[in-house]
Amino acid sequence: MTTGLRESKRLALRNSLSLTTVLLARERGLSNVRVVDIVNRVGVSRRTFGNYFSSKEDAIADRHVSRTQAAADALSIRPASEPIWTAVTHVILEPYKTESKHTSPSQSERDELLQILSDPEMQSAVDRGARAATATLGAAIARRIGVSTTTDPRPCLVANAALSTLLTTLEHWLGLEEPQPLLSQLSESFRQLGAGLDHTL
Amino acid sequence: MTTGLRESKRLALRNSLSLTTVLLARERGLSNVRVVDIVNRVGVSRRTFGNYFSSKEDAIADRHVSRTQAAADALSIRPASEPIWTAVTHVILEPYKTESKHTSPSQSERDELLQILSDPEMQSAVDRGARAATATLGAAIARRIGVSTTTDPRPCLVANAALSTLLTTLEHWLGLEEPQPLLSQLSESFRQLGAGLDHTL
DNA sequence: GCGCAATATTGCCTGATAGGCAATATTATT
DNA sequence: AATAATATTGCCTATCAGGCAATATTGCGC
């Protein structure tokens, strides 16, 4: 019983709150965003915000978790013959593949990430999301390779390696003087780690 | 001019504040620790605490950064012939080697880590420290292999892989039913990633 | 040794946040 | 349509971050 007006409204509101938080944070920086600003724009009470997220950082982190959840879900539809690191690489890099079609490497996307990752408060938020996301992805990996995360540390190690590689590479890419294609940077990073990871599992 | 009574007192106070924060957090859990409690035990004003750390989480994260700083410093005295991942593994695992001498795998150490890592607020603090620590270690790695962190993403990737592997393995180890030797778990995790990393650099 | 300059500590104050609790409103079920 | 279940809201309190200015402490040149 996951359907129903109740549940869908809940989800929509949750999404609206977190999206609005990101938008405002991009406009002025997260530290210049009050919770009141968020709820005013969305049209709910300050207290309702607290029913969904305990802080604006949480609201942002939630988006990262959702994205990773999608990647984790996508893991189940990769061919079973694929080595785990290859499969993980594919589902993680998937969202970044579309943008390589444009000649310009998505300046707005770059700006968005820059805004988000350059703010220390944001980084904390991202890290918080990353922790939850690692658990999610780790569970999906464990399911795929048929082990338990409680007895086998490898699924979480792989999940962690993947997500932290993603973040690290994104941050490095943002710091580059002249823009390089993001996808190739990501591919290269994942390939380098994978040279060992595909081989240990 | 790093010496002087002034600087050493500063350092001592900083250390005392952060240590006291950890101790109190172990006693009652971080969320039950007020900044007032910390400063009362140390004997300074609440406002002074704010001159050193912006939050109790920061005070804890600082310890992780210090430990990593020590590891990063130790990197320069590893033989130059050592592959980078081997060297990093050594300096990171060094503190955990001594405890393997005892027959008991350091129950108190386990309890301490358990207390710290099981609290979500603590996890945030640790993650915050990890970010700073990654930059520190990344710089040390870059220095060692003679590249710049701005042009070459690999030093930060390696640093990040090392620190996040450390954290992930620690957390997994804490979740084990029957205690296993920590050092061997860590070694195994690092070995698995290293099988690829030593080879890509 | 001594006094001046630099720096650290402290108190006060403001704006902001997390979360418990109870009242109210909205949705689901029969 | 009535009732049960759940969501929203307002109120309230404890807590926190950080600017600012006054005060105390340390370091240095004389």
CSV table of C-alpha atoms (C1' of nucleotides) in Angstrom, one decimal:
chain,number,residue,atom,x,y,z
A,1,MET,CA,0.0,0.0,0.0
A,2,THR,CA,2.5,2.6,-1.1
A,3,THR,CA,0.0,4.4,-3.3
A,4,GLY,CA,-2.7,6.7,-2.1
A,5,LEU,CA,-3.2,10.4,-2.2
A,6,ARG,CA,-1.7,10.7,1.3
A,7,GLU,CA,1.6,9.1,0.4
A,8,SER,CA,2.0,10.9,-2.9
A,9,LYS,CA,1.4,14.2,-1.4
A,10,ARG,CA,3.9,13.4,1.2
A,11,LEU,CA,6.5,12.5,-1.4
A,12,ALA,CA,5.7,15.6,-3.4
A,13,LEU,CA,6.1,17.9,-0.4
A,14,ARG,CA,9.3,16.3,0.6
A,15,ASN,CA,10.7,16.7,-2.8
A,16,SER,CA,9.5,20.3,-3.1
A,17,LEU,CA,11.1,21.2,0.2
A,18,SER,CA,14.4,19.7,-0.7
A,19,LEU,CA,14.4,21.1,-4.2
A,20,THR,CA,13.5,24.6,-2.9
A,21,THR,CA,16.3,24.3,-0.4
A,22,VAL,CA,18.8,23.6,-3.2
A,23,LEU,CA,17.5,26.4,-5.4
A,24,LEU,CA,17.7,28.9,-2.6
A,25,ALA,CA,21.2,27.7,-1.6
A,26,ARG,CA,22.3,28.2,-5.2
A,27,GLU,CA,21.0,31.7,-5.2
A,28,ARG,CA,22.5,33.0,-2.0
A,29,GLY,CA,24.7,30.2,-0.5
A,30,LEU,CA,23.3,27.9,2.1
A,31,SER,CA,24.3,30.0,5.1
A,32,ASN,CA,22.2,32.8,3.8
A,33,VAL,CA,19.1,30.6,3.6
A,34,ARG,CA,16.7,30.6,6.6
A,35,VAL,CA,14.4,27.7,7.0
A,36,VAL,CA,11.6,30.4,7.0
A,37,ASP,CA,12.6,31.4,3.5
A,38,ILE,CA,12.2,27.8,2.3
A,39,VAL,CA,8.8,27.2,3.9
A,40,ASN,CA,7.5,30.6,2.8
A,41,ARG,CA,8.3,29.7,-0.8
A,42,VAL,CA,6.8,26.3,-0.5
A,43,GLY,CA,3.8,27.5,1.5
A,44,VAL,CA,4.0,25.3,4.6
A,45,SER,CA,4.8,26.1,8.2
A,46,ARG,CA,8.2,26.1,9.6
A,47,ARG,CA,7.2,23.3,11.9
A,48,THR,CA,6.2,21.1,9.0
A,49,PHE,CA,9.6,21.4,7.5
A,50,GLY,CA,10.9,19.9,10.7
A,51,ASN,CA,8.6,16.9,10.2
A,52,TYR,CA,10.5,16.0,7.1
A,53,PHE,CA,14.0,17.2,7.6
A,54,SER,CA,15.8,18.1,10.8
A,55,SER,CA,17.8,20.8,9.1
A,56,LYS,CA,18.3,22.4,5.7
A,57,GLU,CA,21.5,20.4,5.3
A,58,ASP,CA,19.4,17.2,5.6
A,59,ALA,CA,17.1,18.5,2.9
A,60,ILE,CA,20.0,18.9,0.5
A,61,ALA,CA,21.6,15.6,1.5
A,62,ASP,CA,18.4,13.9,0.8
A,63,ARG,CA,18.7,14.7,-2.9
A,64,HIS,CA,22.1,13.0,-3.1
A,65,VAL,CA,20.6,10.0,-1.4
A,66,SER,CA,17.8,9.8,-3.9
A,67,ARG,CA,20.2,10.0,-6.8
A,68,THR,CA,22.2,7.2,-5.3
A,69,GLN,CA,19.1,5.2,-4.6
A,70,ALA,CA,18.3,5.4,-8.3
A,71,ALA,CA,21.8,4.2,-9.2
A,72,ALA,CA,21.4,1.3,-6.7
A,73,ASP,CA,18.1,0.3,-8.2
A,74,ALA,CA,19.6,0.4,-11.7
A,75,LEU,CA,22.2,-2.0,-10.5
A,76,SER,CA,19.7,-4.9,-10.7
A,77,ILE,CA,19.1,-4.4,-14.4
A,78,ARG,CA,22.7,-4.6,-15.4
A,79,PRO,CA,23.7,-7.9,-17.1
A,80,ALA,CA,24.6,-10.4,-14.4
A,81,SER,CA,27.7,-11.3,-16.3
A,82,GLU,CA,29.2,-7.9,-15.7
A,83,PRO,CA,31.9,-7.6,-13.1
A,84,ILE,CA,30.7,-5.7,-10.1
A,85,TRP,CA,32.9,-2.6,-10.5
A,86,THR,CA,32.0,-2.3,-14.2
A,87,ALA,CA,28.3,-2.4,-13.3
A,88,VAL,CA,28.7,0.1,-10.5
A,89,THR,CA,30.7,2.4,-12.8
A,90,HIS,CA,28.0,2.3,-15.4
A,91,VAL,CA,25.1,3.1,-13.0
A,92,ILE,CA,27.0,5.9,-11.3
A,93,LEU,CA,28.2,7.5,-14.5
A,94,GLU,CA,24.9,7.1,-16.3
A,95,PRO,CA,23.5,10.6,-15.4
A,96,TYR,CA,26.7,12.2,-16.7
A,97,LYS,CA,26.7,10.5,-20.1
A,98,THR,CA,23.8,12.6,-21.5
A,99,GLU,CA,25.6,15.9,-21.1
A,100,SER,CA,28.5,14.8,-23.3
A,101,LYS,CA,26.2,15.2,-26.3
A,102,HIS,CA,26.4,19.0,-26.0
A,103,THR,CA,29.5,20.6,-27.3
A,104,SER,CA,29.6,22.8,-24.2
A,105,PRO,CA,30.2,20.7,-21.1
A,106,SER,CA,27.1,22.0,-19.4
A,107,GLN,CA,28.3,25.3,-18.0
A,108,SER,CA,25.1,25.6,-15.9
A,109,GLU,CA,25.6,22.1,-14.4
A,110,ARG,CA,29.2,23.1,-13.6
A,111,ASP,CA,28.0,26.3,-11.9
A,112,GLU,CA,25.4,24.4,-9.9
A,113,LEU,CA,27.9,21.9,-8.6
A,114,LEU,CA,30.4,24.7,-8.0
A,115,GLN,CA,27.9,26.6,-5.9
A,116,ILE,CA,27.0,23.5,-4.0
A,117,LEU,CA,30.4,21.9,-3.4
A,118,SER,CA,32.3,25.1,-2.7
A,119,ASP,CA,30.3,25.9,0.4
A,120,PRO,CA,31.6,24.2,3.4
A,121,GLU,CA,28.2,23.9,4.9
A,122,MET,CA,27.1,22.2,1.7
A,123,GLN,CA,30.0,19.8,1.9
A,124,SER,CA,28.8,18.6,5.2
A,125,ALA,CA,25.4,18.1,3.8
A,126,VAL,CA,26.8,16.1,0.9
A,127,ASP,CA,28.9,14.0,3.2
A,128,ARG,CA,25.8,13.2,5.3
A,129,GLY,CA,24.0,12.1,2.3
A,130,ALA,CA,27.0,10.1,1.1
A,131,ARG,CA,26.9,8.1,4.3
A,132,ALA,CA,23.3,7.1,3.8
A,133,ALA,CA,23.9,6.6,0.1
A,134,THR,CA,26.8,4.3,0.8
A,135,ALA,CA,24.7,2.1,2.9
A,136,THR,CA,22.0,2.0,0.2
A,137,LEU,CA,24.5,1.2,-2.6
A,138,GLY,CA,26.3,-1.3,-0.4
A,139,ALA,CA,23.1,-3.2,0.2
A,140,ALA,CA,22.4,-3.3,-3.5
A,141,ILE,CA,25.9,-4.5,-4.3
A,142,ALA,CA,25.6,-7.2,-1.6
A,143,ARG,CA,22.3,-8.3,-3.1
A,144,ARG,CA,23.9,-8.5,-6.5
A,145,ILE,CA,26.9,-10.6,-5.6
A,146,GLY,CA,24.9,-12.6,-3.1
A,147,VAL,CA,26.6,-11.9,0.2
A,148,SER,CA,25.5,-10.2,3.4
A,149,THR,CA,26.9,-6.8,4.4
A,150,THR,CA,27.2,-7.9,8.0
A,151,THR,CA,29.6,-10.7,7.3
A,152,ASP,CA,31.4,-9.4,4.2
A,153,PRO,CA,32.9,-5.9,4.2
A,154,ARG,CA,33.5,-5.8,0.5
A,155,PRO,CA,30.1,-4.5,-0.7
A,156,CYS,CA,30.4,-1.4,1.5
A,157,LEU,CA,34.0,-1.0,0.5
A,158,VAL,CA,33.1,-1.0,-3.1
A,159,ALA,CA,30.1,1.3,-2.6
A,160,ASN,CA,32.2,3.7,-0.6
A,161,ALA,CA,35.0,3.6,-3.1
A,162,ALA,CA,32.6,4.4,-5.9
A,163,LEU,CA,30.8,7.3,-4.1
A,164,SER,CA,33.9,8.9,-2.7
A,165,THR,CA,35.6,8.6,-6.1
A,166,LEU,CA,32.6,10.3,-7.6
A,167,LEU,CA,32.8,13.2,-5.1
A,168,THR,CA,36.5,13.6,-5.3
A,169,THR,CA,36.6,13.7,-9.0
A,170,LEU,CA,33.7,16.2,-9.2
A,171,GLU,CA,35.5,18.5,-6.8
A,172,HIS,CA,38.8,18.2,-8.7
A,173,TRP,CA,37.0,18.8,-12.0
A,174,LEU,CA,35.4,22.0,-10.5
A,175,GLY,CA,38.9,23.2,-9.6
A,176,LEU,CA,40.3,22.9,-13.1
A,177,GLU,CA,41.3,26.1,-14.8
A,178,GLU,CA,40.1,25.2,-18.3
A,179,PRO,CA,37.1,23.0,-18.5
A,180,GLN,CA,37.7,19.4,-19.4
A,181,PRO,CA,35.0,16.9,-20.3
A,182,LEU,CA,33.6,15.7,-17.1
A,183,LEU,CA,32.7,12.2,-18.3
A,184,SER,CA,36.2,11.3,-19.3
A,185,GLN,CA,37.6,12.5,-16.0
A,186,LEU,CA,35.1,10.3,-14.2
A,187,SER,CA,35.7,7.4,-16.4
A,188,GLU,CA,39.4,7.7,-15.9
A,189,SER,CA,39.1,7.8,-12.1
A,190,PHE,CA,36.8,4.8,-12.0
A,191,ARG,CA,39.0,2.9,-14.4
A,192,GLN,CA,42.0,3.5,-12.2
A,193,LEU,CA,40.4,2.2,-9.1
A,194,GLY,CA,38.7,-0.5,-11.0
A,195,ALA,CA,41.9,-2.0,-12.3
A,196,GLY,CA,42.2,-3.4,-8.8
A,197,LEU,CA,38.6,-3.7,-7.7
A,198,ASP,CA,37.3,-5.7,-10.6
A,199,HIS,CA,40.1,-8.1,-9.9
A,200,THR,CA,39.6,-8.6,-6.1
A,201,LEU,CA,36.0,-9.6,-6.4
B,1,MET,CA,58.4,31.3,15.1
B,2,THR,CA,56.1,28.4,16.0
B,3,THR,CA,57.4,28.2,19.6
B,4,GLY,CA,56.6,30.5,22.5
B,5,LEU,CA,54.5,30.1,25.5
B,6,ARG,CA,51.6,31.7,23.7
B,7,GLU,CA,51.5,29.2,20.9
B,8,SER,CA,52.0,26.2,23.1
B,9,LYS,CA,49.2,27.2,25.5
B,10,ARG,CA,47.0,27.7,22.5
B,11,LEU,CA,47.8,24.2,21.3
B,12,ALA,CA,47.3,22.7,24.8
B,13,LEU,CA,44.0,24.4,25.2
B,14,ARG,CA,42.8,23.4,21.8
B,15,ASN,CA,43.8,19.8,22.5
B,16,SER,CA,42.2,19.9,26.0
B,17,LEU,CA,39.0,21.2,24.6
B,18,SER,CA,38.8,18.6,21.9
B,19,LEU,CA,39.8,15.7,24.2
B,20,THR,CA,37.3,16.7,26.8
B,21,THR,CA,34.6,16.8,24.2
B,22,VAL,CA,35.4,13.3,23.1
B,23,LEU,CA,35.5,12.0,26.7
B,24,LEU,CA,32.1,13.6,27.5
B,25,ALA,CA,30.7,12.3,24.3
B,26,ARG,CA,31.8,8.8,25.2
B,27,GLU,CA,30.2,9.1,28.6
B,28,ARG,CA,26.8,10.3,27.5
B,29,GLY,CA,26.6,10.5,23.8
B,30,LEU,CA,27.4,13.6,21.9
B,31,SER,CA,23.8,14.9,21.8
B,32,ASN,CA,23.7,14.9,25.6
B,33,VAL,CA,26.8,17.0,25.8
B,34,ARG,CA,26.3,20.8,26.1
B,35,VAL,CA,29.1,23.1,25.2
B,36,VAL,CA,28.8,24.5,28.7
B,37,ASP,CA,29.7,21.1,30.1
B,38,ILE,CA,32.9,21.0,28.1
B,39,VAL,CA,34.0,24.5,29.1
B,40,ASN,CA,33.1,23.9,32.7
B,41,ARG,CA,35.3,20.9,32.9
B,42,VAL,CA,38.2,22.6,31.1
B,43,GLY,CA,37.8,25.9,33.0
B,44,VAL,CA,37.3,28.4,30.2
B,45,SER,CA,34.3,30.4,29.1
B,46,ARG,CA,31.8,29.3,26.6
B,47,ARG,CA,32.8,32.0,24.3
B,48,THR,CA,36.4,30.9,24.3
B,49,PHE,CA,35.4,27.5,23.1
B,50,GLY,CA,33.9,29.3,20.1
B,51,ASN,CA,37.3,30.9,19.4
B,52,TYR,CA,38.7,27.4,18.7
B,53,PHE,CA,35.8,25.4,17.4
B,54,SER,CA,32.5,26.5,15.9
B,55,SER,CA,30.8,23.4,17.4
B,56,LYS,CA,31.4,20.4,19.5
B,57,GLU,CA,31.3,18.4,16.3
B,58,ASP,CA,34.3,20.4,15.0
B,59,ALA,CA,36.1,19.7,18.2
B,60,ILE,CA,35.8,16.0,17.6
B,61,ALA,CA,36.6,16.2,13.9
B,62,ASP,CA,39.8,18.0,14.8
B,63,ARG,CA,41.2,14.9,16.4
B,64,HIS,CA,40.7,12.9,13.3
B,65,VAL,CA,42.4,15.6,11.3
B,66,SER,CA,45.4,15.6,13.7
B,67,ARG,CA,45.8,11.8,13.4
B,68,THR,CA,45.7,12.0,9.7
B,69,GLN,CA,48.1,14.9,9.7
B,70,ALA,CA,50.5,12.7,11.6
B,71,ALA,CA,50.1,9.9,9.0
B,72,ALA,CA,50.7,12.4,6.3
B,73,ASP,CA,53.9,13.6,7.9
B,74,ALA,CA,55.0,10.1,8.4
B,75,LEU,CA,54.7,9.6,4.6
B,76,SER,CA,57.9,11.5,4.0
B,77,ILE,CA,60.0,9.1,6.0
B,78,ARG,CA,58.9,6.0,4.1
B,79,PRO,CA,61.5,4.6,1.7
B,80,ALA,CA,61.2,6.4,-1.6
B,81,SER,CA,61.3,3.1,-3.4
B,82,GLU,CA,58.0,2.0,-1.8
B,83,PRO,CA,54.9,2.2,-4.2
B,84,ILE,CA,52.6,4.9,-3.0
B,85,TRP,CA,49.7,2.7,-1.9
B,86,THR,CA,52.0,0.5,0.1
B,87,ALA,CA,53.5,3.6,1.8
B,88,VAL,CA,50.0,5.0,2.5
B,89,THR,CA,48.8,1.7,3.9
B,90,HIS,CA,51.8,1.6,6.3
B,91,VAL,CA,51.4,5.1,7.7
B,92,ILE,CA,47.6,4.7,8.1
B,93,LEU,CA,47.7,1.3,9.7
B,94,GLU,CA,50.7,2.1,11.9
B,95,PRO,CA,48.6,3.1,15.0
B,96,TYR,CA,46.6,-0.1,14.8
B,97,LYS,CA,49.7,-2.3,14.8
B,98,THR,CA,50.6,-1.9,18.4
B,99,GLU,CA,47.4,-3.2,19.7
B,100,SER,CA,47.8,-6.6,18.0
B,101,LYS,CA,50.4,-7.4,20.6
B,102,HIS,CA,47.7,-7.8,23.3
B,103,THR,CA,45.8,-11.0,23.2
B,104,SER,CA,42.6,-9.1,23.7
B,105,PRO,CA,41.9,-6.9,20.7
B,106,SER,CA,41.6,-3.8,22.8
B,107,GLN,CA,38.1,-3.9,24.1
B,108,SER,CA,38.3,-0.4,25.3
B,109,GLU,CA,39.4,0.9,22.0
B,110,ARG,CA,36.5,-1.0,20.4
B,111,ASP,CA,34.1,0.5,22.9
B,112,GLU,CA,35.5,4.0,22.2
B,113,LEU,CA,35.1,3.7,18.5
B,114,LEU,CA,31.7,2.1,18.9
B,115,GLN,CA,30.5,5.0,21.0
B,116,ILE,CA,31.9,7.5,18.6
B,117,LEU,CA,30.9,5.9,15.3
B,118,SER,CA,27.4,4.7,16.3
B,119,ASP,CA,26.2,8.2,17.0
B,120,PRO,CA,24.9,9.9,13.8
B,121,GLU,CA,26.0,13.3,15.1
B,122,MET,CA,29.5,11.8,15.6
B,123,GLN,CA,29.5,10.4,12.1
B,124,SER,CA,28.9,13.9,10.7
B,125,ALA,CA,31.8,15.1,12.8
B,126,VAL,CA,34.0,12.4,11.5
B,127,ASP,CA,33.0,13.0,8.0
B,128,ARG,CA,33.8,16.7,8.4
B,129,GLY,CA,37.2,15.8,9.7
B,130,ALA,CA,37.7,13.3,6.9
B,131,ARG,CA,37.3,16.1,4.3
B,132,ALA,CA,40.0,18.2,5.8
B,133,ALA,CA,42.1,15.1,6.4
B,134,THR,CA,41.8,14.1,2.8
B,135,ALA,CA,43.1,17.4,1.6
B,136,THR,CA,46.1,17.1,4.0
B,137,LEU,CA,46.9,13.5,3.0
B,138,GLY,CA,46.4,14.3,-0.7
B,139,ALA,CA,48.9,17.1,-0.5
B,140,ALA,CA,51.4,14.8,1.2
B,141,ILE,CA,50.9,12.2,-1.5
B,142,ALA,CA,51.3,14.8,-4.2
B,143,ARG,CA,54.5,16.0,-2.7
B,144,ARG,CA,55.8,12.5,-2.5
B,145,ILE,CA,55.1,11.5,-6.1
B,146,GLY,CA,56.0,14.9,-7.4
B,147,VAL,CA,52.8,16.2,-8.9
B,148,SER,CA,50.4,19.0,-8.2
B,149,THR,CA,47.0,18.3,-6.7
B,150,THR,CA,45.5,21.0,-9.0
B,151,THR,CA,46.5,19.3,-12.2
B,152,ASP,CA,46.5,15.7,-11.2
B,153,PRO,CA,43.5,14.1,-9.5
B,154,ARG,CA,45.2,11.0,-8.4
B,155,PRO,CA,46.7,12.1,-5.1
B,156,CYS,CA,43.3,13.1,-3.8
B,157,LEU,CA,41.8,9.9,-5.2
B,158,VAL,CA,44.3,7.9,-3.4
B,159,ALA,CA,44.0,9.9,-0.1
B,160,ASN,CA,40.3,9.6,-0.3
B,161,ALA,CA,40.3,5.9,-1.1
B,162,ALA,CA,42.6,5.3,1.9
B,163,LEU,CA,40.7,7.3,4.4
B,164,SER,CA,37.3,6.2,3.4
B,165,THR,CA,38.5,2.6,3.3
B,166,LEU,CA,39.7,3.1,6.9
B,167,LEU,CA,36.4,4.4,8.1
B,168,THR,CA,34.3,1.9,6.2
B,169,THR,CA,36.4,-1.0,7.6
B,170,LEU,CA,36.3,0.4,11.1
B,171,GLU,CA,32.5,0.6,11.0
B,172,HIS,CA,32.2,-2.9,9.6
B,173,TRP,CA,34.5,-4.2,12.2
B,174,LEU,CA,32.4,-2.6,14.9
B,175,GLY,CA,29.4,-4.4,13.6
B,176,LEU,CA,30.8,-7.8,13.8
B,177,GLU,CA,29.3,-10.3,16.2
B,178,GLU,CA,32.4,-11.9,17.4
B,179,PRO,CA,35.5,-9.8,17.5
B,180,GLN,CA,38.0,-10.3,14.8
B,181,PRO,CA,41.5,-8.9,14.8
B,182,LEU,CA,41.2,-5.3,13.6
B,183,LEU,CA,44.6,-5.1,12.0
B,184,SER,CA,44.0,-8.0,9.7
B,185,GLN,CA,40.6,-6.7,8.6
B,186,LEU,CA,42.3,-3.3,7.8
B,187,SER,CA,45.2,-5.0,6.0
B,188,GLU,CA,42.8,-7.0,3.9
B,189,SER,CA,40.7,-4.0,2.9
B,190,PHE,CA,43.7,-2.0,1.9
B,191,ARG,CA,45.2,-4.9,0.1
B,192,GLN,CA,42.1,-5.4,-2.0
B,193,LEU,CA,42.0,-1.8,-3.1
B,194,GLY,CA,45.8,-1.7,-3.5
B,195,ALA,CA,45.8,-4.6,-5.9
B,196,GLY,CA,44.7,-2.0,-8.4
B,197,LEU,CA,46.0,1.3,-7.0
B,198,ASP,CA,49.6,0.3,-6.6
B,199,HIS,CA,49.4,-0.7,-10.2
B,200,THR,CA,47.8,2.4,-11.6
B,201,LEU,CA,50.4,4.8,-10.2
C,1,DG,C1',63.2,44.6,34.9
C,2,DC,C1',59.5,47.5,32.4
C,3,DG,C1',56.1,49.3,29.5
C,4,DC,C1',54.0,49.0,25.0
C,5,DA,C1',52.0,46.3,21.4
C,6,DA,C1',49.9,42.2,20.1
C,7,DT,C1',46.9,38.7,21.0
C,8,DA,C1',43.6,35.8,23.9
C,9,DT,C1',39.7,35.6,27.0
C,10,DT,C1',35.4,36.9,28.4
C,11,DG,C1',30.5,38.8,28.8
C,12,DC,C1',26.8,40.5,26.4
C,13,DC,C1',23.6,40.3,22.9
C,14,DT,C1',21.1,39.0,18.6
C,15,DG,C1',19.3,35.9,15.3
C,16,DA,C1',18.5,31.2,14.3
C,17,DT,C1',17.6,26.1,15.0
C,18,DA,C1',15.8,21.5,16.9
C,19,DG,C1',12.3,19.2,18.7
C,20,DG,C1',8.4,18.1,22.4
C,21,DC,C1',3.5,18.7,22.9
C,22,DA,C1',-1.2,19.5,22.1
C,23,DA,C1',-4.8,21.3,19.1
C,24,DT,C1',-6.5,21.3,14.6
C,25,DA,C1',-7.3,19.9,9.9
C,26,DT,C1',-7.0,16.5,6.3
C,27,DT,C1',-7.3,11.9,4.4
C,28,DA,C1',-8.7,6.8,4.5
C,29,DT,C1',-11.9,3.2,5.7
C,30,DT,C1',-16.2,1.1,6.5
D,1,DA,C1',-21.6,10.0,6.7
D,2,DA,C1',-19.0,8.7,10.9
D,3,DT,C1',-14.9,7.4,12.8
D,4,DA,C1',-10.1,6.3,12.9
D,5,DA,C1',-5.5,7.5,11.4
D,6,DT,C1',-2.3,10.6,10.1
D,7,DA,C1',-0.5,15.4,8.7
D,8,DT,C1',-0.1,20.2,9.7
D,9,DT,C1',0.4,23.9,12.6
D,10,DG,C1',1.5,27.1,16.7
D,11,DC,C1',3.5,27.6,20.9
D,12,DC,C1',7.4,27.0,23.8
D,13,DT,C1',12.0,26.0,25.6
D,14,DA,C1',16.8,24.8,25.4
D,15,DT,C1',20.6,25.4,22.6
D,16,DC,C1',23.8,27.3,19.5
D,17,DA,C1',26.8,30.5,16.2
D,18,DG,C1',29.1,34.5,16.0
D,19,DG,C1',29.7,40.0,16.1
D,20,DC,C1',31.4,43.4,19.2
D,21,DA,C1',33.8,45.7,22.8
D,22,DA,C1',36.0,45.4,27.3
D,23,DT,C1',39.5,43.2,29.9
D,24,DA,C1',43.5,40.3,30.9
D,25,DT,C1',47.6,38.0,29.4
D,26,DT,C1',51.8,37.3,26.9
D,27,DG,C1',55.9,38.7,24.0
D,28,DC,C1',59.4,41.9,22.8
D,29,DG,C1',62.3,45.9,22.6
D,30,DC,C1',64.5,49.0,25.5
